[in-house]
Amino acid sequence: LPLYASARQLIDAAERLMSEHGFDNVSIAALVREASSSVGGFYGRFQDKDGLLLALHERLIQEIDARVTAFEIPGRFDGATLREIVRACVRELVTVYRERRWLFLAFTARSIGNEELWKRGMSFRASVIDRFAALVLRRRDQIAHPEPELAAELGAQMVFALMDQAVILGELRVGGEPLPDERVAEELERSFLAYLGITGEDT
């Protein structure tokens, strides 16, 4: 009898295989072997690989939402400076992009021909940027830019854009040399703060 793994088991198997080989290089046959299921079991859960990718995208959205929500808990940044808030947000973003690079890359490639994936991704991205900007605006009095709302949102967009580049290229390079994640986070933090009009180390 064919084995019918749960959708979660298939998604877990997909994450394991695709993190090593990439989305396009993992066949349904390999996926169901990894999940101890069958091809029939897969199609009982998903219409095709794009359907699986939508499920993977939904789980990633839930994960990122939980990470952002943890930052929004009342008291989370009580007493924190603007620099400390920006640092925490940027480092969290760099971490999740690096940990889930293969997923972001698959979403970027597939969303070109998948309107549902594109709309879902853009909507959630805009939401996270808005929430990121709202965290920064908690220290509006420390922002020197003449338009704090614009600076907070556009600055967040610039951070996301550079991480998108890192996903597509595999790494960020300067002068032909790759930048380690720690340095990427430091430079993104410095750039964002400078755009907000923040200088020095005490703010």
PDB file of C-alpha atoms in Angstrom:
ATOM      1  CA  LEU A   1       0.000   0.000   0.000  1.00  0.00           C
ATOM      2  CA  PRO A   2       1.265   3.527  -0.742  1.00  0.00           C
ATOM      3  CA  LEU A   3       2.427   5.535   2.219  1.00  0.00           C
ATOM      4  CA  TYR A   4       0.699   8.844   2.859  1.00  0.00           C
ATOM      5  CA  ALA A   5       2.991  11.092   4.832  1.00  0.00           C
ATOM      6  CA  SER A   6       1.461  14.159   6.396  1.00  0.00           C
ATOM      7  CA  ALA A   7       1.893  17.501   4.673  1.00  0.00           C
ATOM      8  CA  ARG A   8       4.230  18.495   7.504  1.00  0.00           C
ATOM      9  CA  GLN A   9       6.442  15.437   6.944  1.00  0.00           C
ATOM     10  CA  LEU A  10       6.700  16.249   3.245  1.00  0.00           C
ATOM     11  CA  ILE A  11       7.491  19.896   3.967  1.00  0.00           C
ATOM     12  CA  ASP A  12      10.135  18.890   6.508  1.00  0.00           C
ATOM     13  CA  ALA A  13      11.682  16.532   3.962  1.00  0.00           C
ATOM     14  CA  ALA A  14      11.633  19.278   1.349  1.00  0.00           C
ATOM     15  CA  GLU A  15      13.455  21.669   3.686  1.00  0.00           C
ATOM     16  CA  ARG A  16      16.171  19.098   4.379  1.00  0.00           C
ATOM     17  CA  LEU A  17      16.778  18.206   0.739  1.00  0.00           C
ATOM     18  CA  MET A  18      16.327  21.625  -0.805  1.00  0.00           C
ATOM     19  CA  SER A  19      18.618  23.331   1.698  1.00  0.00           C
ATOM     20  CA  GLU A  20      21.380  21.082   0.317  1.00  0.00           C
ATOM     21  CA  HIS A  21      20.481  20.841  -3.363  1.00  0.00           C
ATOM     22  CA  GLY A  22      18.165  23.749  -4.192  1.00  0.00           C
ATOM     23  CA  PHE A  23      14.501  23.638  -5.180  1.00  0.00           C
ATOM     24  CA  ASP A  24      14.923  22.785  -8.854  1.00  0.00           C
ATOM     25  CA  ASN A  25      17.396  19.977  -8.189  1.00  0.00           C
ATOM     26  CA  VAL A  26      15.127  17.943  -5.921  1.00  0.00           C
ATOM     27  CA  SER A  27      12.749  15.583  -7.680  1.00  0.00           C
ATOM     28  CA  ILE A  28       9.413  14.486  -6.308  1.00  0.00           C
ATOM     29  CA  ALA A  29      10.752  10.926  -6.266  1.00  0.00           C
ATOM     30  CA  ALA A  30      13.677  11.955  -4.050  1.00  0.00           C
ATOM     31  CA  LEU A  31      11.370  13.991  -1.861  1.00  0.00           C
ATOM     32  CA  VAL A  32       8.934  11.170  -1.165  1.00  0.00           C
ATOM     33  CA  ARG A  33      11.818   8.798  -0.408  1.00  0.00           C
ATOM     34  CA  GLU A  34      13.132  11.268   2.139  1.00  0.00           C
ATOM     35  CA  ALA A  35       9.651  11.548   3.682  1.00  0.00           C
ATOM     36  CA  SER A  36       9.055   7.753   3.570  1.00  0.00           C
ATOM     37  CA  SER A  37       6.021   8.416   1.418  1.00  0.00           C
ATOM     38  CA  SER A  38       5.039   7.786  -2.191  1.00  0.00           C
ATOM     39  CA  VAL A  39       4.381   9.800  -5.330  1.00  0.00           C
ATOM     40  CA  GLY A  40       0.678   9.186  -4.800  1.00  0.00           C
ATOM     41  CA  GLY A  41       1.050  10.398  -1.240  1.00  0.00           C
ATOM     42  CA  PHE A  42       2.679  13.594  -2.462  1.00  0.00           C
ATOM     43  CA  TYR A  43      -0.064  14.344  -4.981  1.00  0.00           C
ATOM     44  CA  GLY A  44      -2.626  13.604  -2.304  1.00  0.00           C
ATOM     45  CA  ARG A  45      -1.250  16.624  -0.433  1.00  0.00           C
ATOM     46  CA  PHE A  46       0.006  18.987  -3.154  1.00  0.00           C
ATOM     47  CA  GLN A  47      -0.987  19.681  -6.732  1.00  0.00           C
ATOM     48  CA  ASP A  48       2.656  19.939  -7.833  1.00  0.00           C
ATOM     49  CA  LYS A  49       6.033  21.239  -6.676  1.00  0.00           C
ATOM     50  CA  ASP A  50       4.780  24.804  -6.881  1.00  0.00           C
ATOM     51  CA  GLY A  51       2.033  23.828  -4.463  1.00  0.00           C
ATOM     52  CA  LEU A  52       4.705  22.512  -2.118  1.00  0.00           C
ATOM     53  CA  LEU A  53       6.643  25.758  -2.528  1.00  0.00           C
ATOM     54  CA  LEU A  54       3.550  27.739  -1.515  1.00  0.00           C
ATOM     55  CA  ALA A  55       3.321  25.614   1.631  1.00  0.00           C
ATOM     56  CA  LEU A  56       7.013  26.200   2.341  1.00  0.00           C
ATOM     57  CA  HIS A  57       6.468  29.914   1.807  1.00  0.00           C
ATOM     58  CA  GLU A  58       3.551  29.937   4.230  1.00  0.00           C
ATOM     59  CA  ARG A  59       5.661  28.248   6.893  1.00  0.00           C
ATOM     60  CA  LEU A  60       8.489  30.737   6.369  1.00  0.00           C
ATOM     61  CA  ILE A  61       6.009  33.602   6.694  1.00  0.00           C
ATOM     62  CA  GLN A  62       4.814  32.168  10.003  1.00  0.00           C
ATOM     63  CA  GLU A  63       8.405  31.838  11.224  1.00  0.00           C
ATOM     64  CA  ILE A  64       9.358  35.400  10.304  1.00  0.00           C
ATOM     65  CA  ASP A  65       6.101  36.714  11.738  1.00  0.00           C
ATOM     66  CA  ALA A  66       6.923  35.010  15.050  1.00  0.00           C
ATOM     67  CA  ARG A  67      10.404  36.553  15.048  1.00  0.00           C
ATOM     68  CA  VAL A  68       9.043  40.046  14.401  1.00  0.00           C
ATOM     69  CA  THR A  69       6.269  39.589  16.959  1.00  0.00           C
ATOM     70  CA  ALA A  70       8.888  38.744  19.589  1.00  0.00           C
ATOM     71  CA  PHE A  71      10.419  42.173  18.940  1.00  0.00           C
ATOM     72  CA  GLU A  72       7.027  43.850  19.343  1.00  0.00           C
ATOM     73  CA  ILE A  73       6.276  42.405  22.786  1.00  0.00           C
ATOM     74  CA  PRO A  74       5.648  45.303  25.224  1.00  0.00           C
ATOM     75  CA  GLY A  75       8.806  46.042  27.142  1.00  0.00           C
ATOM     76  CA  ARG A  76      11.100  44.315  24.624  1.00  0.00           C
ATOM     77  CA  PHE A  77      13.022  47.505  23.882  1.00  0.00           C
ATOM     78  CA  ASP A  78      12.317  49.514  27.017  1.00  0.00           C
ATOM     79  CA  GLY A  79      15.378  51.630  27.684  1.00  0.00           C
ATOM     80  CA  ALA A  80      17.003  50.653  24.367  1.00  0.00           C
ATOM     81  CA  THR A  81      18.587  53.298  22.172  1.00  0.00           C
ATOM     82  CA  LEU A  82      17.787  53.689  18.494  1.00  0.00           C
ATOM     83  CA  ARG A  83      21.178  52.162  17.697  1.00  0.00           C
ATOM     84  CA  GLU A  84      20.342  49.087  19.768  1.00  0.00           C
ATOM     85  CA  ILE A  85      16.940  48.657  18.091  1.00  0.00           C
ATOM     86  CA  VAL A  86      18.417  48.964  14.610  1.00  0.00           C
ATOM     87  CA  ARG A  87      21.213  46.545  15.502  1.00  0.00           C
ATOM     88  CA  ALA A  88      18.792  43.923  16.805  1.00  0.00           C
ATOM     89  CA  CYS A  89      16.496  44.183  13.780  1.00  0.00           C
ATOM     90  CA  VAL A  90      19.307  44.126  11.206  1.00  0.00           C
ATOM     91  CA  ARG A  91      21.033  41.142  12.795  1.00  0.00           C
ATOM     92  CA  GLU A  92      17.776  39.206  12.951  1.00  0.00           C
ATOM     93  CA  LEU A  93      17.170  39.916   9.275  1.00  0.00           C
ATOM     94  CA  VAL A  94      20.689  38.865   8.244  1.00  0.00           C
ATOM     95  CA  THR A  95      20.306  35.661  10.254  1.00  0.00           C
ATOM     96  CA  VAL A  96      16.983  34.612   8.742  1.00  0.00           C
ATOM     97  CA  TYR A  97      18.126  35.437   5.211  1.00  0.00           C
ATOM     98  CA  ARG A  98      21.251  33.346   5.668  1.00  0.00           C
ATOM     99  CA  GLU A  99      19.452  30.429   7.325  1.00  0.00           C
ATOM    100  CA  ARG A 100      16.731  30.344   4.668  1.00  0.00           C
ATOM    101  CA  ARG A 101      18.662  31.592   1.644  1.00  0.00           C
ATOM    102  CA  TRP A 102      17.652  28.640  -0.543  1.00  0.00           C
ATOM    103  CA  LEU A 103      13.978  29.303   0.206  1.00  0.00           C
ATOM    104  CA  PHE A 104      14.227  33.006  -0.603  1.00  0.00           C
ATOM    105  CA  LEU A 105      16.079  32.126  -3.798  1.00  0.00           C
ATOM    106  CA  ALA A 106      13.413  29.609  -4.836  1.00  0.00           C
ATOM    107  CA  PHE A 107      10.630  32.096  -4.098  1.00  0.00           C
ATOM    108  CA  THR A 108      12.376  34.801  -6.122  1.00  0.00           C
ATOM    109  CA  ALA A 109      12.856  32.528  -9.127  1.00  0.00           C
ATOM    110  CA  ARG A 110       9.394  30.947  -9.048  1.00  0.00           C
ATOM    111  CA  SER A 111       7.436  34.118  -8.312  1.00  0.00           C
ATOM    112  CA  ILE A 112       8.272  35.453 -11.794  1.00  0.00           C
ATOM    113  CA  GLY A 113       5.734  33.051 -13.262  1.00  0.00           C
ATOM    114  CA  ASN A 114       3.551  32.509 -10.199  1.00  0.00           C
ATOM    115  CA  GLU A 115       1.256  35.459  -9.498  1.00  0.00           C
ATOM    116  CA  GLU A 116      -0.043  34.031  -6.228  1.00  0.00           C
ATOM    117  CA  LEU A 117       3.453  33.531  -4.844  1.00  0.00           C
ATOM    118  CA  TRP A 118       4.491  36.995  -6.029  1.00  0.00           C
ATOM    119  CA  LYS A 119       1.520  38.771  -4.436  1.00  0.00           C
ATOM    120  CA  ARG A 120       1.816  36.830  -1.204  1.00  0.00           C
ATOM    121  CA  GLY A 121       5.538  37.524  -0.966  1.00  0.00           C
ATOM    122  CA  MET A 122       5.263  41.225  -1.736  1.00  0.00           C
ATOM    123  CA  SER A 123       2.409  41.691   0.709  1.00  0.00           C
ATOM    124  CA  PHE A 124       4.258  40.025   3.549  1.00  0.00           C
ATOM    125  CA  ARG A 125       7.504  41.823   2.726  1.00  0.00           C
ATOM    126  CA  ALA A 126       5.708  45.192   2.877  1.00  0.00           C
ATOM    127  CA  SER A 127       4.190  44.218   6.216  1.00  0.00           C
ATOM    128  CA  VAL A 128       7.563  43.299   7.735  1.00  0.00           C
ATOM    129  CA  ILE A 129       9.136  46.515   6.447  1.00  0.00           C
ATOM    130  CA  ASP A 130       6.283  48.520   8.014  1.00  0.00           C
ATOM    131  CA  ARG A 131       6.769  46.728  11.337  1.00  0.00           C
ATOM    132  CA  PHE A 132      10.524  47.184  11.179  1.00  0.00           C
ATOM    133  CA  ALA A 133      10.014  50.911  10.530  1.00  0.00           C
ATOM    134  CA  ALA A 134       7.530  51.134  13.421  1.00  0.00           C
ATOM    135  CA  LEU A 135      10.147  49.729  15.793  1.00  0.00           C
ATOM    136  CA  VAL A 136      12.627  52.346  14.626  1.00  0.00           C
ATOM    137  CA  LEU A 137      10.053  55.112  15.050  1.00  0.00           C
ATOM    138  CA  ARG A 138       9.734  54.234  18.726  1.00  0.00           C
ATOM    139  CA  ARG A 139      12.833  56.414  19.021  1.00  0.00           C
ATOM    140  CA  ARG A 140      11.574  59.143  16.713  1.00  0.00           C
ATOM    141  CA  ASP A 141      13.139  61.776  18.993  1.00  0.00           C
ATOM    142  CA  GLN A 142      16.596  60.363  18.202  1.00  0.00           C
ATOM    143  CA  ILE A 143      16.138  60.499  14.407  1.00  0.00           C
ATOM    144  CA  ALA A 144      17.844  63.510  12.805  1.00  0.00           C
ATOM    145  CA  HIS A 145      16.410  63.008   9.303  1.00  0.00           C
ATOM    146  CA  PRO A 146      13.847  65.775   8.550  1.00  0.00           C
ATOM    147  CA  GLU A 147      11.221  63.162   7.600  1.00  0.00           C
ATOM    148  CA  PRO A 148      11.420  60.355  10.193  1.00  0.00           C
ATOM    149  CA  GLU A 149       8.610  58.230   8.698  1.00  0.00           C
ATOM    150  CA  LEU A 150      10.153  58.289   5.238  1.00  0.00           C
ATOM    151  CA  ALA A 151      13.636  57.579   6.594  1.00  0.00           C
ATOM    152  CA  ALA A 152      12.486  54.661   8.735  1.00  0.00           C
ATOM    153  CA  GLU A 153      10.602  52.942   5.929  1.00  0.00           C
ATOM    154  CA  LEU A 154      13.020  53.667   3.094  1.00  0.00           C
ATOM    155  CA  GLY A 155      15.962  52.704   5.291  1.00  0.00           C
ATOM    156  CA  ALA A 156      14.302  49.372   6.034  1.00  0.00           C
ATOM    157  CA  GLN A 157      13.669  48.869   2.317  1.00  0.00           C
ATOM    158  CA  MET A 158      17.347  49.456   1.575  1.00  0.00           C
ATOM    159  CA  VAL A 159      18.367  46.841   4.137  1.00  0.00           C
ATOM    160  CA  PHE A 160      15.989  44.303   2.592  1.00  0.00           C
ATOM    161  CA  ALA A 161      17.198  45.143  -0.918  1.00  0.00           C
ATOM    162  CA  LEU A 162      20.826  44.425  -0.048  1.00  0.00           C
ATOM    163  CA  MET A 163      19.876  41.119   1.544  1.00  0.00           C
ATOM    164  CA  ASP A 164      17.912  40.246  -1.607  1.00  0.00           C
ATOM    165  CA  GLN A 165      21.132  40.821  -3.535  1.00  0.00           C
ATOM    166  CA  ALA A 166      22.983  38.509  -1.166  1.00  0.00           C
ATOM    167  CA  VAL A 167      20.362  35.820  -1.747  1.00  0.00           C
ATOM    168  CA  ILE A 168      20.592  36.058  -5.526  1.00  0.00           C
ATOM    169  CA  LEU A 169      24.388  36.220  -5.687  1.00  0.00           C
ATOM    170  CA  GLY A 170      25.041  33.874  -2.770  1.00  0.00           C
ATOM    171  CA  GLU A 171      27.136  36.428  -0.908  1.00  0.00           C
ATOM    172  CA  LEU A 172      27.986  40.107  -0.781  1.00  0.00           C
ATOM    173  CA  ARG A 173      31.384  40.986  -2.199  1.00  0.00           C
ATOM    174  CA  VAL A 174      33.396  44.198  -1.907  1.00  0.00           C
ATOM    175  CA  GLY A 175      36.638  44.621  -3.811  1.00  0.00           C
ATOM    176  CA  GLY A 176      36.257  41.057  -5.029  1.00  0.00           C
ATOM    177  CA  GLU A 177      36.210  39.675  -1.476  1.00  0.00           C
ATOM    178  CA  PRO A 178      33.147  38.177   0.246  1.00  0.00           C
ATOM    179  CA  LEU A 179      31.864  39.884   3.377  1.00  0.00           C
ATOM    180  CA  PRO A 180      31.119  37.562   6.316  1.00  0.00           C
ATOM    181  CA  ASP A 181      27.641  37.821   7.824  1.00  0.00           C
ATOM    182  CA  GLU A 182      28.913  39.650  10.899  1.00  0.00           C
ATOM    183  CA  ARG A 183      30.472  42.353   8.750  1.00  0.00           C
ATOM    184  CA  VAL A 184      27.376  42.558   6.553  1.00  0.00           C
ATOM    185  CA  ALA A 185      25.251  43.175   9.663  1.00  0.00           C
ATOM    186  CA  GLU A 186      27.676  45.824  10.940  1.00  0.00           C
ATOM    187  CA  GLU A 187      27.719  47.721   7.652  1.00  0.00           C
ATOM    188  CA  LEU A 188      23.940  47.549   7.193  1.00  0.00           C
ATOM    189  CA  GLU A 189      23.495  48.881  10.707  1.00  0.00           C
ATOM    190  CA  ARG A 190      25.984  51.690  10.052  1.00  0.00           C
ATOM    191  CA  SER A 191      24.336  52.602   6.745  1.00  0.00           C
ATOM    192  CA  PHE A 192      20.815  52.634   8.178  1.00  0.00           C
ATOM    193  CA  LEU A 193      21.826  54.751  11.152  1.00  0.00           C
ATOM    194  CA  ALA A 194      23.708  57.204   8.948  1.00  0.00           C
ATOM    195  CA  TYR A 195      20.618  57.585   6.756  1.00  0.00           C
ATOM    196  CA  LEU A 196      18.568  58.296   9.879  1.00  0.00           C
ATOM    197  CA  GLY A 197      21.113  60.975  10.718  1.00  0.00           C
ATOM    198  CA  ILE A 198      22.703  59.149  13.621  1.00  0.00           C
ATOM    199  CA  THR A 199      26.425  59.454  14.262  1.00  0.00           C
ATOM    200  CA  GLY A 200      28.644  58.420  17.139  1.00  0.00           C
ATOM    201  CA  GLU A 201      28.368  55.343  19.320  1.00  0.00           C
ATOM    202  CA  ASP A 202      26.327  56.660  22.243  1.00  0.00           C
ATOM    203  CA  THR A 203      22.916  56.952  20.525  1.00  0.00           C
TER     204      THR A 203
END
